[in-house]
């Protein structure tokens, strides 16, 4: 990866642009995401699974811009195929999309002005692969169900290292959805207290954050 020097300052128009992107939570925890990206160790990767229109990604990109150098990469995973519920949610932000539309081109256009390297991986998160080295920040806003979450852990978990920051944006979603099957992320984290430390993310959404502090055997997950 090239190491481009940044100014370390973020232009106000980019902050405004980030805040205008339709959001299911990324904007609400924007400060946290920006700081996480700014503090990521050089040469590591930031991975986001569940990007939608790129609200959280834009906040991560702002954090990358605040670094002295662009020496971390952002990788986004999403199916980018709008379902009916996403069409309705987008409409609330004044954005009109068609059911089953491939939304990746518009997400790429939206994020281009941030001018940081972002790799887009389109498809099912459960079929994703990862060969990008150490992951220092892992943001998950998909895979609430047990089988999906376990598969995502098996794919990305082996590339976490001590100190990796996990942001689980659906962590408390089960309280809102009232579906016990959505509680698995919380159940998993709570059953591994030696491996994850709560980062006390004060969030108006269902998000929570954890610091990975001890290696887990993901083959057995
Ligand atoms: C809650 S939205 C993400 C919102 C975004 N993080 C934000 O801050 O606005 C979840 C996204 O994940 C995608 N998604 C959900 N399950 C997925 C899966 N199994 N594989 C790939 N993408 C998935 C959806 O299509 C949607 O774009």
Coordinates of N, CA and C and ligand atoms in Angstrom, one line a residue:
X1 N 0.9 -1.2 0.0 CA 0.0 0.0 0.0 C 0.9 1.2 0.0
X2 N 0.5 2.2 -0.8 CA 1.3 3.5 -0.8 C 1.0 4.2 0.5
X3 N 2.0 5.0 0.9 CA 1.9 5.8 2.1 C 1.8 7.2 1.8
X4 N 0.6 7.7 1.5 CA 0.4 9.1 1.1 C 0.3 10.0 2.3
X5 N 1.0 11.1 2.3 CA 0.9 12.0 3.4 C -0.4 12.7 3.5
X6 N -1.0 12.8 4.6 CA -2.3 13.5 4.8 C -2.0 14.8 5.5
X7 N -3.0 15.7 5.5 CA -2.8 17.0 6.2 C -3.1 16.8 7.7
X8 N -3.8 15.7 8.0 CA -4.2 15.5 9.4 C -5.4 16.3 9.7
X9 N -5.9 17.2 8.8 CA -7.1 18.0 9.0 C -8.2 17.5 8.1
X10 N -9.4 17.6 8.6 CA -10.5 17.1 7.8 C -11.4 18.3 7.4
X11 N -11.5 18.5 6.1 CA -12.3 19.7 5.6 C -13.7 19.6 6.1
X12 N -14.3 20.7 6.5 CA -15.7 20.8 7.0 C -16.7 20.2 6.0
X13 N -16.4 20.4 4.7 CA -17.4 19.9 3.7 C -17.5 18.4 3.7
X14 N -16.3 17.8 4.0 CA -16.4 16.3 4.1 C -17.1 15.8 5.3
X15 N -17.0 16.5 6.4 CA -17.7 16.2 7.6 C -19.2 16.3 7.3
X16 N -19.6 17.4 6.7 CA -21.0 17.6 6.3 C -21.5 16.5 5.4
X17 N -20.6 16.1 4.4 CA -21.0 15.1 3.4 C -21.2 13.8 4.2
X18 N -20.3 13.4 5.1 CA -20.5 12.2 5.9 C -21.8 12.2 6.6
X19 N -22.1 13.3 7.2 CA -23.3 13.4 8.1 C -24.6 13.3 7.3
X20 N -24.5 13.6 5.9 CA -25.7 13.6 5.1 C -26.0 12.2 4.5
X21 N -25.1 11.2 4.7 CA -25.3 9.9 4.1 C -26.4 9.2 4.9
X22 N -27.4 8.6 4.2 CA -28.4 7.8 4.9 C -27.7 6.8 5.9
X23 N -28.2 6.8 7.1 CA -27.5 6.0 8.2 C -28.4 5.1 9.0
X24 N -27.9 3.9 9.2 CA -28.6 3.0 10.2 C -27.7 2.9 11.4
X25 N -26.9 3.9 11.7 CA -26.2 3.9 13.0 C -24.8 4.4 12.9
X26 N -24.1 4.4 11.7 CA -22.8 4.8 11.6 C -22.6 6.3 11.9
X27 N -23.5 7.1 11.5 CA -23.4 8.6 11.9 C -23.5 8.8 13.4
X28 N -24.4 8.0 14.0 CA -24.6 8.2 15.5 C -23.4 7.8 16.3
X29 N -22.5 6.9 15.8 CA -21.3 6.6 16.5 C -20.1 7.1 15.8
X30 N -20.3 8.2 15.0 CA -19.3 8.7 14.1 C -18.0 9.1 14.8
X31 N -18.1 9.7 16.0 CA -16.9 10.1 16.7 C -16.0 8.9 17.1
X32 N -16.8 7.9 17.6 CA -16.1 6.7 18.0 C -15.3 6.0 16.8
X33 N -16.0 5.9 15.7 CA -15.4 5.3 14.5 C -14.2 6.1 14.0
X34 N -14.4 7.4 14.0 CA -13.3 8.3 13.5 C -12.0 8.1 14.4
X35 N -12.2 8.1 15.7 CA -11.1 7.9 16.6 C -10.5 6.5 16.4
X36 N -11.3 5.5 16.2 CA -10.8 4.2 16.0 C -9.9 4.1 14.8
X37 N -10.4 4.7 13.7 CA -9.6 4.7 12.5 C -8.3 5.6 12.6
X38 N -8.4 6.7 13.3 CA -7.3 7.5 13.5 C -6.2 6.8 14.3
X39 N -6.6 6.0 15.3 CA -5.6 5.3 16.2 C -5.2 3.9 15.7
X40 N -5.7 3.5 14.6 CA -5.3 2.1 14.1 C -3.8 2.0 13.9
X41 N -3.2 0.9 14.3 CA -1.7 0.8 14.1 C -1.4 0.8 12.6
X42 N -0.3 1.5 12.2 CA 0.1 1.5 10.8 C 0.2 0.1 10.2
X43 N -0.2 0.0 8.9 CA -0.1 -1.2 8.2 C -1.2 -2.3 8.4
X44 N -2.1 -1.9 9.3 CA -3.2 -2.8 9.6 C -4.4 -2.5 8.7
X45 N -5.5 -3.3 8.8 CA -6.7 -3.1 8.0 C -7.9 -2.8 8.9
X46 N -8.8 -2.0 8.4 CA -10.1 -1.7 9.0 C -11.1 -2.5 8.2
X47 N -11.9 -3.3 8.8 CA -12.9 -4.1 8.1 C -14.3 -3.7 8.6
X48 N -15.2 -3.5 7.6 CA -16.6 -3.2 8.0 C -17.4 -4.2 7.2
X49 N -18.2 -4.9 8.0 CA -19.2 -5.9 7.3 C -20.6 -5.3 7.6
X50 N -21.2 -4.9 6.5 CA -22.6 -4.3 6.6 C -22.4 -2.8 6.5
X51 N -22.3 -2.3 5.2 CA -21.9 -0.9 4.9 C -23.1 -0.1 4.5
X52 N -24.1 -0.7 3.9 CA -25.3 -0.1 3.3 C -24.9 1.1 2.4
X53 N -25.2 2.4 2.8 CA -24.9 3.5 1.9 C -23.5 4.1 2.3
X54 N -22.8 3.5 3.3 CA -21.5 4.0 3.6 C -21.4 5.0 4.7
X55 N -22.4 5.1 5.5 CA -22.4 6.1 6.6 C -21.3 5.9 7.6
X56 N -21.1 4.6 8.1 CA -20.0 4.3 9.0 C -18.7 4.4 8.3
X57 N -18.7 3.9 7.0 CA -17.4 4.0 6.2 C -16.9 5.4 6.1
X58 N -17.8 6.3 5.9 CA -17.4 7.7 5.7 C -16.8 8.2 7.0
X59 N -17.3 7.8 8.1 CA -16.7 8.2 9.4 C -15.4 7.6 9.6
X60 N -15.2 6.3 9.2 CA -13.9 5.7 9.3 C -12.9 6.4 8.3
X61 N -13.4 6.8 7.2 CA -12.6 7.5 6.2 C -12.1 8.8 6.7
X62 N -13.0 9.5 7.5 CA -12.6 10.8 8.1 C -11.4 10.5 9.1
X63 N -11.6 9.4 9.8 CA -10.5 9.1 10.8 C -9.2 8.8 10.1
X64 N -9.3 8.1 9.0 CA -8.0 7.8 8.2 C -7.4 9.1 7.7
X65 N -8.2 10.0 7.3 CA -7.7 11.3 6.8 C -7.0 12.1 8.0
X66 N -7.4 11.8 9.2 CA -6.8 12.6 10.3 C -5.4 12.0 10.7
X67 N -5.1 10.9 10.1 CA -3.7 10.3 10.3 C -2.7 11.2 9.6
X68 N -1.4 11.0 10.0 CA -0.3 11.7 9.3 C -0.1 11.1 7.9
X69 N -0.4 9.8 7.8 CA -0.3 9.1 6.5 C -1.4 8.1 6.3
X70 N -1.7 7.9 5.1 CA -2.7 6.9 4.8 C -2.0 5.5 4.7
X71 N -1.8 5.0 5.9 CA -1.1 3.7 6.0 C -2.0 2.6 6.6
X72 N -3.3 2.8 6.5 CA -4.2 1.7 6.8 C -5.2 1.6 5.7
X73 N -5.7 0.4 5.4 CA -6.7 0.2 4.4 C -8.1 0.0 5.0
X74 N -9.1 0.4 4.3 CA -10.5 0.1 4.7 C -11.0 -0.9 3.7
X75 N -11.7 -1.9 4.3 CA -12.3 -3.0 3.4 C -13.8 -3.1 3.9
X76 N -14.7 -3.0 2.9 CA -16.1 -3.0 3.1 C -16.7 -4.3 2.5
X77 N -17.6 -4.9 3.3 CA -18.3 -6.1 2.8 C -19.8 -5.8 2.9
X78 N -20.5 -6.1 1.8 CA -22.0 -6.0 1.8 C -22.5 -6.7 0.6
X79 N -23.8 -7.1 0.6 CA -24.3 -7.6 -0.6 C -24.8 -6.5 -1.6
X80 N -25.0 -5.3 -1.0 CA -25.4 -4.2 -1.9 C -26.4 -4.5 -2.9
X81 N -27.4 -5.2 -2.3 CA -28.6 -5.4 -3.2 C -29.8 -5.1 -2.3
X82 N -30.5 -4.0 -2.6 CA -31.5 -3.4 -1.7 C -32.7 -4.4 -1.6
X83 N -33.1 -4.7 -0.4 CA -34.3 -5.4 -0.1 C -35.4 -4.4 0.1
X84 N -36.7 -4.9 0.3 CA -37.8 -3.9 0.4 C -37.6 -3.0 1.6
X85 N -37.2 -3.6 2.7 CA -37.0 -2.8 3.9 C -36.0 -1.7 3.7
X86 N -34.9 -2.0 3.0 CA -33.9 -1.0 2.8 C -34.4 0.1 1.9
X87 N -35.3 -0.3 0.9 CA -35.9 0.7 0.0 C -36.7 1.7 0.8
X88 N -37.5 1.2 1.8 CA -38.3 2.0 2.7 C -37.4 2.9 3.5
X89 N -36.4 2.3 4.1 CA -35.5 3.1 5.0 C -34.8 4.2 4.2
X90 N -34.4 3.9 3.0 CA -33.7 4.9 2.2 C -34.6 6.1 1.9
X91 N -35.9 5.7 1.6 CA -36.9 6.8 1.3 C -37.0 7.8 2.4
X92 N -36.9 7.3 3.6 CA -37.0 8.2 4.8 C -35.8 9.3 4.8
X93 N -34.7 9.0 4.1 CA -33.6 9.9 3.9 C -33.7 10.7 2.6
X94 N -34.9 10.5 1.9 CA -35.1 11.2 0.6 C -34.3 10.5 -0.5
X95 N -33.9 9.3 -0.3 CA -33.1 8.6 -1.4 C -34.0 7.5 -2.0
X96 N -34.2 7.6 -3.3 CA -35.0 6.6 -4.0 C -34.2 5.5 -4.7
X97 N -34.4 4.3 -4.2 CA -33.8 3.1 -4.9 C -34.8 2.1 -5.2
X98 N -34.5 1.3 -6.2 CA -35.4 0.2 -6.7 C -35.1 -1.1 -5.8
X99 N -36.1 -1.9 -5.6 CA -35.9 -3.2 -5.0 C -34.9 -4.0 -5.8
X100 N -34.0 -4.6 -5.2 CA -32.9 -5.5 -5.8 C -31.9 -4.7 -6.6
X101 N -31.9 -3.3 -6.5 CA -30.9 -2.5 -7.2 C -29.5 -2.8 -6.6
X102 N -28.6 -2.9 -7.5 CA -27.2 -3.0 -7.1 C -26.8 -1.6 -6.6
X103 N -26.6 -1.4 -5.3 CA -26.3 0.0 -4.8 C -24.8 0.3 -4.7
X104 N -24.0 -0.7 -5.1 CA -22.6 -0.5 -4.9 C -22.1 0.8 -5.7
X105 N -22.5 0.9 -7.0 CA -22.0 2.1 -7.7 C -22.3 3.4 -7.0
X106 N -23.5 3.5 -6.4 CA -23.8 4.8 -5.8 C -23.0 5.0 -4.5
X107 N -22.7 3.8 -3.8 CA -21.9 3.9 -2.6 C -20.4 4.3 -2.9
X108 N -19.9 3.8 -4.0 CA -18.6 4.1 -4.4 C -18.5 5.6 -4.8
X109 N -19.5 6.1 -5.5 CA -19.5 7.5 -5.8 C -19.6 8.4 -4.6
X110 N -20.4 8.0 -3.6 CA -20.5 8.7 -2.3 C -19.2 8.8 -1.6
X111 N -18.5 7.7 -1.6 CA -17.2 7.7 -0.8 C -16.0 8.2 -1.5
X112 N -16.1 8.4 -2.8 CA -14.9 8.8 -3.6 C -14.3 10.1 -3.1
X113 N -15.2 11.1 -2.7 CA -14.6 12.4 -2.3 C -13.7 12.3 -1.1
X114 N -13.8 11.3 -0.3 CA -13.0 11.2 0.9 C -11.5 10.8 0.6
X115 N -11.3 10.4 -0.6 CA -10.0 10.1 -1.1 C -9.1 9.3 -0.2
X116 N -9.7 8.2 0.3 CA -8.8 7.2 1.0 C -9.1 5.9 0.4
X117 N -8.1 5.0 0.5 CA -8.2 3.7 -0.2 C -9.3 2.8 0.5
X118 N -10.3 2.5 -0.3 CA -11.4 1.6 0.2 C -11.6 0.4 -0.8
X119 N -11.5 -0.8 -0.3 CA -11.7 -2.0 -1.1 C -13.2 -2.4 -0.8
X120 N -13.9 -2.7 -1.9 CA -15.3 -3.1 -1.8 C -15.4 -4.6 -2.2
X121 N -16.0 -5.3 -1.3 CA -16.2 -6.8 -1.5 C -17.7 -7.1 -1.5
X122 N -18.2 -7.3 -2.7 CA -19.7 -7.4 -2.8 C -20.1 -8.9 -2.7
X123 N -21.1 -9.2 -1.9 CA -21.6 -10.6 -1.8 C -22.0 -10.9 -0.4
X124 N -22.4 -12.2 -0.2 CA -22.8 -12.7 1.1 C -21.7 -12.7 2.1
X125 N -21.9 -12.1 3.3 CA -20.9 -12.1 4.3 C -20.4 -13.5 4.7
X126 N -21.4 -14.4 4.7 CA -21.0 -15.8 5.1 C -20.1 -16.5 4.1
X127 N -20.0 -15.9 2.9 CA -19.1 -16.5 1.9 C -17.9 -15.7 1.6
X128 N -17.7 -14.7 2.5 CA -16.5 -13.8 2.3 C -15.2 -14.5 2.6
X129 N -14.2 -13.9 2.1 CA -12.8 -14.4 2.4 C -12.0 -13.2 2.8
X130 N -10.9 -13.5 3.6 CA -10.0 -12.4 4.0 C -8.6 -12.8 3.9
X131 N -7.8 -12.1 3.1 CA -6.4 -12.3 3.0 C -5.6 -11.0 3.2
X132 N -6.2 -10.1 3.9 CA -5.6 -8.7 4.0 C -4.7 -8.5 5.2
X133 N -4.3 -9.5 5.9 CA -3.4 -9.3 7.1 C -4.1 -8.9 8.3
X134 N -3.4 -8.3 9.2 CA -3.9 -8.0 10.6 C -5.1 -7.0 10.5
X135 N -6.2 -7.3 11.2 CA -7.3 -6.4 11.3 C -7.3 -5.7 12.6
X136 N -7.2 -4.4 12.6 CA -7.1 -3.6 13.9 C -8.4 -3.1 14.3
X137 N -9.3 -2.8 13.4 CA -10.7 -2.3 13.7 C -11.7 -3.2 12.9
X138 N -12.6 -3.8 13.6 CA -13.6 -4.6 12.9 C -15.0 -4.2 13.3
X139 N -15.7 -3.7 12.3 CA -17.1 -3.1 12.5 C -18.1 -4.1 11.8
X140 N -19.0 -4.6 12.6 CA -20.0 -5.5 12.1 C -21.4 -5.0 12.3
X141 N -22.0 -4.8 11.2 CA -23.4 -4.3 11.2 C -24.3 -5.2 10.3
X142 N -24.1 -6.5 10.4 CA -24.9 -7.5 9.7 C -24.6 -8.8 10.6
X143 N -25.1 -9.9 10.1 CA -24.9 -11.2 10.8 C -25.3 -11.2 12.3
X144 N -26.5 -11.0 12.5 CA -27.1 -11.0 13.9 C -27.3 -12.5 14.3
X145 N -27.7 -13.3 13.3 CA -28.1 -14.7 13.6 C -26.9 -15.5 13.9
X146 N -27.1 -16.6 14.7 CA -25.9 -17.4 15.2 C -25.1 -17.9 14.1
X147 N -25.7 -18.6 13.1 CA -24.9 -19.3 12.0 C -24.1 -18.3 11.2
X148 N -24.7 -17.1 11.0 CA -23.9 -16.0 10.2 C -22.8 -15.5 11.0
X149 N -23.1 -15.2 12.3 CA -22.1 -14.6 13.2 C -20.9 -15.6 13.3
X150 N -21.2 -16.8 13.6 CA -20.1 -17.8 13.7 C -19.2 -17.9 12.5
X151 N -19.9 -17.8 11.3 CA -19.1 -17.9 10.0 C -18.2 -16.6 9.9
X152 N -18.8 -15.5 10.2 CA -18.0 -14.3 10.1 C -16.8 -14.3 11.0
X153 N -17.0 -14.9 12.2 CA -15.9 -15.0 13.2 C -14.8 -15.9 12.6
X154 N -15.2 -17.0 12.0 CA -14.3 -18.0 11.5 C -13.5 -17.3 10.3
X155 N -14.1 -16.4 9.6 CA -13.4 -15.8 8.4 C -12.4 -14.7 8.9
X156 N -12.9 -13.8 9.8 CA -12.1 -12.7 10.1 C -11.4 -12.8 11.5
X157 N -11.9 -13.6 12.4 CA -11.4 -13.7 13.7 C -9.9 -14.0 13.8
X158 N -9.4 -15.0 12.9 CA -8.0 -15.3 13.0 C -7.1 -14.2 12.7
X159 N -7.6 -13.1 12.0 CA -6.7 -12.0 11.7 C -6.8 -10.8 12.7
X160 N -7.6 -11.0 13.8 CA -7.5 -10.1 14.9 C -6.3 -10.3 15.7
X161 N -5.8 -9.2 16.3 CA -4.7 -9.4 17.2 C -5.0 -8.7 18.5
X162 N -4.2 -9.0 19.5 CA -4.5 -8.4 20.8 C -4.6 -6.9 20.7
X163 N -5.6 -6.3 21.1 CA -5.8 -4.9 20.9 C -6.8 -4.5 19.8
X164 N -7.2 -5.5 19.0 CA -8.1 -5.2 17.9 C -9.4 -4.7 18.5
X165 N -10.0 -3.6 17.9 CA -11.2 -3.1 18.4 C -12.4 -3.6 17.6
X166 N -13.4 -4.2 18.3 CA -14.6 -4.7 17.7 C -15.7 -3.8 17.9
X167 N -16.4 -3.4 16.9 CA -17.6 -2.6 17.0 C -18.8 -3.4 16.5
X168 N -19.6 -3.8 17.4 CA -20.8 -4.7 17.0 C -22.0 -3.8 17.1
X169 N -22.5 -3.5 15.9 CA -23.6 -2.5 15.8 C -24.9 -3.0 16.1
X170 N -25.0 -4.4 16.0 CA -26.3 -5.0 16.3 C -26.3 -5.7 17.7
X171 N -25.4 -5.3 18.5 CA -25.2 -6.1 19.8 C -26.5 -6.1 20.6
X172 N -27.2 -5.0 20.7 CA -28.4 -4.9 21.5 C -29.7 -4.9 20.7
X173 N -29.5 -5.2 19.4 CA -30.7 -5.2 18.5 C -31.8 -6.1 19.0
X174 N -31.4 -7.2 19.7 CA -32.5 -8.1 20.1 C -33.4 -7.5 21.1
X175 N -33.0 -6.4 21.8 CA -34.0 -5.7 22.7 C -35.1 -5.0 21.9
X176 N -34.7 -4.5 20.7 CA -35.6 -3.8 19.9 C -36.5 -4.7 19.1
X177 N -35.8 -5.7 18.5 CA -36.5 -6.7 17.7 C -37.3 -7.7 18.5
X178 N -37.0 -7.8 19.8 CA -37.7 -8.8 20.6 C -37.5 -10.2 20.1
X179 N -36.4 -10.4 19.3 CA -36.2 -11.8 18.8 C -35.0 -12.4 19.5
X180 N -35.2 -13.4 20.3 CA -34.1 -14.0 21.0 C -32.9 -14.5 20.1
X181 N -33.3 -14.8 18.8 CA -32.3 -15.3 17.9 C -31.3 -14.2 17.5
X182 N -31.7 -12.9 17.8 CA -30.8 -11.8 17.5 C -29.8 -11.5 18.6
X183 N -29.9 -12.3 19.7 CA -29.1 -12.1 20.9 C -27.8 -12.8 20.9
X184 N -27.5 -13.5 19.8 CA -26.4 -14.4 19.9 C -25.0 -13.7 20.0
X185 N -24.9 -12.5 19.4 CA -23.6 -11.8 19.5 C -23.3 -11.5 21.0
X186 N -24.3 -11.0 21.7 CA -24.1 -10.7 23.1 C -23.8 -12.0 23.9
X187 N -24.5 -13.0 23.6 CA -24.3 -14.3 24.3 C -22.9 -14.8 24.1
X188 N -22.4 -14.6 22.9 CA -21.0 -15.1 22.6 C -20.0 -14.3 23.3
X189 N -20.1 -13.0 23.3 CA -19.1 -12.1 23.9 C -19.1 -12.3 25.4
X190 N -20.3 -12.4 26.0 CA -20.4 -12.6 27.5 C -19.9 -14.0 27.9
X191 N -19.9 -14.9 27.0 CA -19.4 -16.3 27.4 C -17.8 -16.4 27.2
X192 N -17.2 -15.3 26.7 CA -15.7 -15.2 26.6 C -15.2 -14.0 27.3
X193 N -15.4 -13.9 28.6 CA -14.9 -12.7 29.3 C -13.4 -12.5 29.3
X194 N -12.7 -13.6 29.1 CA -11.2 -13.4 29.1 C -10.7 -12.9 27.8
X195 N -11.5 -12.9 26.8 CA -11.1 -12.5 25.4 C -11.5 -11.1 25.0
X196 N -12.6 -10.6 25.6 CA -13.2 -9.3 25.1 C -13.4 -8.4 26.3
X197 N -12.9 -7.2 26.2 CA -13.1 -6.2 27.3 C -14.1 -5.1 26.7
X198 N -15.1 -4.8 27.5 CA -16.0 -3.8 27.1 C -15.4 -2.4 27.0
X199 N -15.6 -1.7 25.9 CA -15.0 -0.4 25.6 C -15.9 0.7 26.0
X200 N -17.0 0.5 26.6 CA -18.0 1.5 27.1 C -18.3 2.5 26.0
X201 N -18.8 2.0 24.9 CA -19.3 2.9 23.8 C -20.7 3.4 24.2
X202 N -20.7 4.7 24.5 CA -22.1 5.2 24.8 C -22.7 5.5 23.5
X203 N -23.8 4.8 23.2 CA -24.4 4.9 21.9 C -25.9 5.0 22.0
X204 N -26.5 5.9 21.2 CA -28.0 6.0 21.1 C -28.6 4.8 20.4
X205 N -27.7 4.0 19.8 CA -28.1 2.8 18.9 C -27.9 1.5 19.7
X206 N -28.0 0.4 19.0 CA -27.7 -0.9 19.7 C -26.3 -1.3 19.7
X207 N -25.4 -0.3 19.3 CA -24.0 -0.7 19.2 C -23.3 -0.9 20.5
X208 N -22.2 -1.7 20.5 CA -21.3 -1.9 21.6 C -19.9 -2.1 21.0
X209 N -18.9 -1.9 21.9 CA -17.5 -2.1 21.4 C -16.7 -2.9 22.4
X210 N -15.8 -3.6 21.9 CA -15.0 -4.5 22.7 C -13.5 -4.5 22.2
X211 N -12.6 -4.6 23.2 CA -11.2 -4.8 22.8 C -10.9 -6.3 22.9
X212 N -10.3 -6.8 21.9 CA -9.9 -8.2 21.8 C -8.6 -8.3 22.6
X213 N -8.6 -9.2 23.6 CA -7.3 -9.1 24.4 C -6.7 -10.5 24.5
X214 N -7.3 -11.5 24.1 CA -6.6 -12.8 24.2 C -7.1 -13.7 23.0
X215 N -6.2 -14.3 22.4 CA -6.5 -15.1 21.1 C -7.4 -16.2 21.4
X216 N -8.4 -16.3 20.5 CA -9.4 -17.4 20.6 C -9.1 -18.4 19.5
X217 N -9.5 -19.6 19.7 CA -9.4 -20.6 18.7 C -10.6 -20.6 17.8
X218 N -10.6 -19.9 16.7 CA -11.8 -19.8 15.9 C -12.2 -21.0 15.1
X219 N -11.3 -22.0 15.1 CA -11.7 -23.3 14.4 C -12.8 -23.9 15.2
X220 N -12.8 -23.7 16.5 CA -13.8 -24.3 17.4 C -15.0 -23.5 17.5
X221 N -15.1 -22.4 16.9 CA -16.3 -21.5 17.1 C -17.5 -21.9 16.3
Ligands
LIG1 C1 -27.9 -2.2 9.1 S1 -27.3 -2.0 7.5 C2 -25.7 -1.3 7.6 C3 -25.8 0.2 8.0 C4 -24.5 0.9 8.0 N1 -23.5 0.3 8.8 C5 -24.8 2.3 8.5 O1 -24.1 2.7 9.5 O2 -25.6 3.0 8.0 C6 -26.9 -3.7 7.1 C7 -26.2 -3.9 5.7 O3 -25.7 -5.2 5.7 C8 -26.1 -5.9 4.6 N2 -26.2 -7.3 4.9 C9 -27.0 -7.8 5.9 N3 -26.7 -9.1 5.9 C10 -25.8 -9.4 5.0 C11 -25.1 -10.6 4.7 N4 -25.4 -11.8 5.2 N5 -24.1 -10.5 3.7 C12 -23.8 -9.3 3.1 N6 -24.4 -8.2 3.5 C13 -25.4 -8.2 4.4 C14 -27.4 -5.2 4.2 O4 -27.7 -5.4 2.8 C15 -27.2 -3.8 4.6 O5 -26.6 -3.1 3.5

